[in-house]
Amino acid sequence: MGYSKILGTGGYLPARVLTNADLEKMVETSHDWIVERTGIHQRHLCAEHESAGTMGVAAAERAIAASGLDKSEIGMIIVATATPDKAFPSTAVLIQDKLGLHGCAAFDISAACGGFIYAMTIADQFIRTGHTKHVLIIGAEALSRICDWTDRTTCILFADGAGAFVLGPSDEPGLVTSHIHADGSYANLLYCDNAITPKPNSGKQNIVMAGNDVFKVAVNTLSRVAEETLGKAGMTKSQVDWLVPHQANIRIISAVARKLDMPMERVVVTVDKHGNTSSASVPLAFDAAVRDGRIQRGQAVLMEAFGGGFTWGSALVRY
Ligand code: UT7
C-alpha cells in the first residue's frame, strides 16, 4: 500500500464581512467581549444566491488549479458539511455537476466541525488501497442560515466559507496518520434540530450550543487526539512545523497549543478573520498558510478539529 498526499489546496470566503461592530447593533454584545472571549474580529457571510455548494465549487476550482491536475482526473468527491444545500441529492453531486464532472463517485459526510478530518481519512483509505487515484475533499458551510441571530451566545461565533484539498497517490507520506472519533452521548451539547439548510430568510432552524461545556471537553479532547496522532507517527511535538487547528475560539486554540508545547508562531490562526466555519475551518486555514508562504512543501503539519456529536479528529501530514 502506498500513501496519499495533498496535491493542491483552495479556499473561498464570501464577500460580505460582518464585523463585531455590526453585531453590536444586532444583539447585546461588545467588540471587546467577543475579542476577549473568542478572538474573533470579523466573519464572512454568504449572499442570498450562495450556499455550501456554490462556495464549495469555488474552493474546489482553486484546489484543482493548485494541484496541476486536469479536473477530469478527479475520481471521487467527498463533501463535509452540516449545511447541505438539499436533503438530497448530496451537495457533492451538485458540486460535481457545477465542476462539469460526470460519473465519479460523489457523496456528503455529516460530522459537523470534525467533518474535514473525517473526509481526509476516508479519502486516504481509497487512495492508499489503489481504489481511487485522485480525491477532491471539500469542507463547506453556510452556517449563517442556521444561526439564531437573536442569540448572542452563538451568533457571534459562526460564519460561512469553504475549503478544499485535492489528494493523490504518493510513494511516501503525505498523510502520515489520521485519527477520527465520536461520542454521541454529547449530542445534546451542540446541535441543530433540522438537518437541511433553509432558504435565506425562511424561518427558524438554529444552532444550539452549551458553549462552556463544549469548551472544556474540546481542550482536553483535542490535546489527547493530537498526542495520539503524534504517538502513532512516532514523532515528537518539536518535529511538528505547524499546527492547523479547528478555528472555534482563540482560547481553545492557545490552550491546546500550550498543552502541545507549540509556540503561537507555529500555529495557524484565522479565527480572528474567519470566525468558526465548522468543516471549512481547517482547510481554509491550511490554504491561507500555504498561499502566504508559511506552510512549505516537506513540512510536518498537524491538523485537528472538534465539534457537534461530539466528533473529533487529527491528521498529521508532510505537505
Ligand atoms: O466548533 C464547534 C465547537 N465549538 C466550540 O468549541 C465553542 C466552545 N465554546 C466557546 O467558545 C465559549 O464557551 C463561548 C465563546 C461560546 C462563550 O465563552 P465563555 O467564556 O464560555 O462565556 P460563558 O458562556 O461562560 O458566558 C459568560 C458571560 C455570561 O454572562 P453571566 O452569566 O456571567 O452574567 C453570558 O451571558 O458572558 C455572557 N455572554 C455575552 N456577553 C456579551 C455570552 N455571550 C455574550 C456576548 N456578548 N456575545
PDB file of C-alpha atoms and ligand atoms in Angstrom, residues 27-30 33-34 37-38 113 152-153 156-158 190 209 211-212 214-215 218 246 248-249 251-252 276 278 306-308, ligand 1:
ATOM      1  CA  VAL A  27     -27.569  41.815  19.910  1.00  0.00           C
ATOM      2  CA  GLU A  28     -26.408  42.970  23.336  1.00  0.00           C
ATOM      3  CA  THR A  29     -22.685  42.404  22.965  1.00  0.00           C
ATOM      4  CA  SER A  30     -19.469  44.319  22.504  1.00  0.00           C
ATOM      5  CA  TRP A  33     -16.234  40.878  24.849  1.00  0.00           C
ATOM      6  CA  ILE A  34     -16.151  38.996  21.550  1.00  0.00           C
ATOM      7  CA  ARG A  37     -13.686  35.515  24.818  1.00  0.00           C
ATOM      8  CA  THR A  38     -13.274  34.236  21.251  1.00  0.00           C
ATOM      9  CA  CYS A 113     -16.791  20.591  12.714  1.00  0.00           C
ATOM     10  CA  ARG A 152     -25.684  36.428  21.386  1.00  0.00           C
ATOM     11  CA  THR A 153     -24.085  33.277  22.765  1.00  0.00           C
ATOM     12  CA  ILE A 156     -21.104  35.946  17.254  1.00  0.00           C
ATOM     13  CA  LEU A 157     -19.202  32.730  16.557  1.00  0.00           C
ATOM     14  CA  PHE A 158     -20.351  31.090  13.354  1.00  0.00           C
ATOM     15  CA  LEU A 190     -24.220  21.216  20.293  1.00  0.00           C
ATOM     16  CA  MET A 209     -24.772  25.144  21.996  1.00  0.00           C
ATOM     17  CA  GLY A 211     -20.654  26.787  24.918  1.00  0.00           C
ATOM     18  CA  ASN A 212     -18.935  26.437  28.261  1.00  0.00           C
ATOM     19  CA  VAL A 214     -18.231  22.272  24.825  1.00  0.00           C
ATOM     20  CA  PHE A 215     -15.191  24.408  25.573  1.00  0.00           C
ATOM     21  CA  ALA A 218     -12.800  20.452  23.403  1.00  0.00           C
ATOM     22  CA  HIS A 246     -10.107  24.000  14.102  1.00  0.00           C
ATOM     23  CA  ALA A 248     -13.570  27.821  17.032  1.00  0.00           C
ATOM     24  CA  ASN A 249     -12.093  30.075  19.670  1.00  0.00           C
ATOM     25  CA  ARG A 251      -8.706  30.435  23.826  1.00  0.00           C
ATOM     26  CA  ILE A 252      -9.242  26.801  22.811  1.00  0.00           C
ATOM     27  CA  ASN A 276     -15.953  29.472  13.143  1.00  0.00           C
ATOM     28  CA  SER A 278     -17.107  24.390  11.069  1.00  0.00           C
ATOM     29  CA  PHE A 306     -13.688  19.093  17.260  1.00  0.00           C
ATOM     30  CA  GLY A 307     -17.412  19.693  17.044  1.00  0.00           C
ATOM     31  CA  GLY A 308     -21.031  18.622  17.246  1.00  0.00           C
TER      32      GLY A 308
HETATM   33  O1  UT7 B   1     -16.894  24.459  16.592  1.00  0.00           O
HETATM   34  C1  UT7 B   1     -17.589  23.610  17.435  1.00  0.00           C
HETATM   35  C2  UT7 B   1     -17.091  23.648  18.796  1.00  0.00           C
HETATM   36  N1  UT7 B   1     -17.467  24.878  19.433  1.00  0.00           N
HETATM   37  C3  UT7 B   1     -16.674  25.399  20.317  1.00  0.00           C
HETATM   38  O2  UT7 B   1     -15.595  24.880  20.520  1.00  0.00           O
HETATM   39  C4  UT7 B   1     -17.145  26.587  21.099  1.00  0.00           C
HETATM   40  C5  UT7 B   1     -16.799  26.408  22.525  1.00  0.00           C
HETATM   41  N2  UT7 B   1     -17.232  27.465  23.416  1.00  0.00           N
HETATM   42  C6  UT7 B   1     -16.775  28.744  23.388  1.00  0.00           C
HETATM   43  O3  UT7 B   1     -16.050  29.116  22.505  1.00  0.00           O
HETATM   44  C7  UT7 B   1     -17.146  29.658  24.534  1.00  0.00           C
HETATM   45  O4  UT7 B   1     -17.778  28.901  25.537  1.00  0.00           O
HETATM   46  C8  UT7 B   1     -18.067  30.839  24.128  1.00  0.00           C
HETATM   47  C9  UT7 B   1     -17.287  31.831  23.312  1.00  0.00           C
HETATM   48  C10 UT7 B   1     -19.277  30.328  23.373  1.00  0.00           C
HETATM   49  C11 UT7 B   1     -18.560  31.573  25.380  1.00  0.00           C
HETATM   50  O5  UT7 B   1     -17.450  31.994  26.171  1.00  0.00           O
HETATM   51  P1  UT7 B   1     -17.419  31.702  27.741  1.00  0.00           P
HETATM   52  O6  UT7 B   1     -16.205  32.315  28.276  1.00  0.00           O
HETATM   53  O7  UT7 B   1     -17.591  30.217  27.901  1.00  0.00           O
HETATM   54  O8  UT7 B   1     -18.655  32.508  28.248  1.00  0.00           O
HETATM   55  P2  UT7 B   1     -19.923  31.992  29.081  1.00  0.00           P
HETATM   56  O9  UT7 B   1     -20.816  31.206  28.199  1.00  0.00           O
HETATM   57  O10 UT7 B   1     -19.460  31.374  30.355  1.00  0.00           O
HETATM   58  O11 UT7 B   1     -20.624  33.363  29.405  1.00  0.00           O
HETATM   59  C12 UT7 B   1     -20.008  34.353  30.261  1.00  0.00           C
HETATM   60  C13 UT7 B   1     -20.909  35.543  30.353  1.00  0.00           C
HETATM   61  C14 UT7 B   1     -22.372  35.205  30.638  1.00  0.00           C
HETATM   62  O12 UT7 B   1     -22.898  36.200  31.482  1.00  0.00           O
HETATM   63  P3  UT7 B   1     -23.060  35.940  33.075  1.00  0.00           P
HETATM   64  O13 UT7 B   1     -23.938  34.744  33.195  1.00  0.00           O
HETATM   65  O14 UT7 B   1     -21.664  35.702  33.572  1.00  0.00           O
HETATM   66  O15 UT7 B   1     -23.657  37.212  33.553  1.00  0.00           O
HETATM   67  C15 UT7 B   1     -23.016  35.319  29.286  1.00  0.00           C
HETATM   68  O16 UT7 B   1     -24.390  35.636  29.356  1.00  0.00           O
HETATM   69  O17 UT7 B   1     -20.914  36.254  29.104  1.00  0.00           O
HETATM   70  C16 UT7 B   1     -22.262  36.462  28.683  1.00  0.00           C
HETATM   71  N3  UT7 B   1     -22.275  36.432  27.213  1.00  0.00           N
HETATM   72  C17 UT7 B   1     -22.048  37.516  26.461  1.00  0.00           C
HETATM   73  N4  UT7 B   1     -21.785  38.788  26.768  1.00  0.00           N
HETATM   74  C18 UT7 B   1     -21.581  39.656  25.755  1.00  0.00           C
HETATM   75  C19 UT7 B   1     -22.477  35.370  26.413  1.00  0.00           C
HETATM   76  N5  UT7 B   1     -22.386  35.749  25.124  1.00  0.00           N
HETATM   77  C20 UT7 B   1     -22.125  37.074  25.128  1.00  0.00           C
HETATM   78  C21 UT7 B   1     -21.917  38.022  24.121  1.00  0.00           C
HETATM   79  N6  UT7 B   1     -21.646  39.287  24.461  1.00  0.00           N
HETATM   80  N7  UT7 B   1     -21.958  37.693  22.795  1.00  0.00           N
END
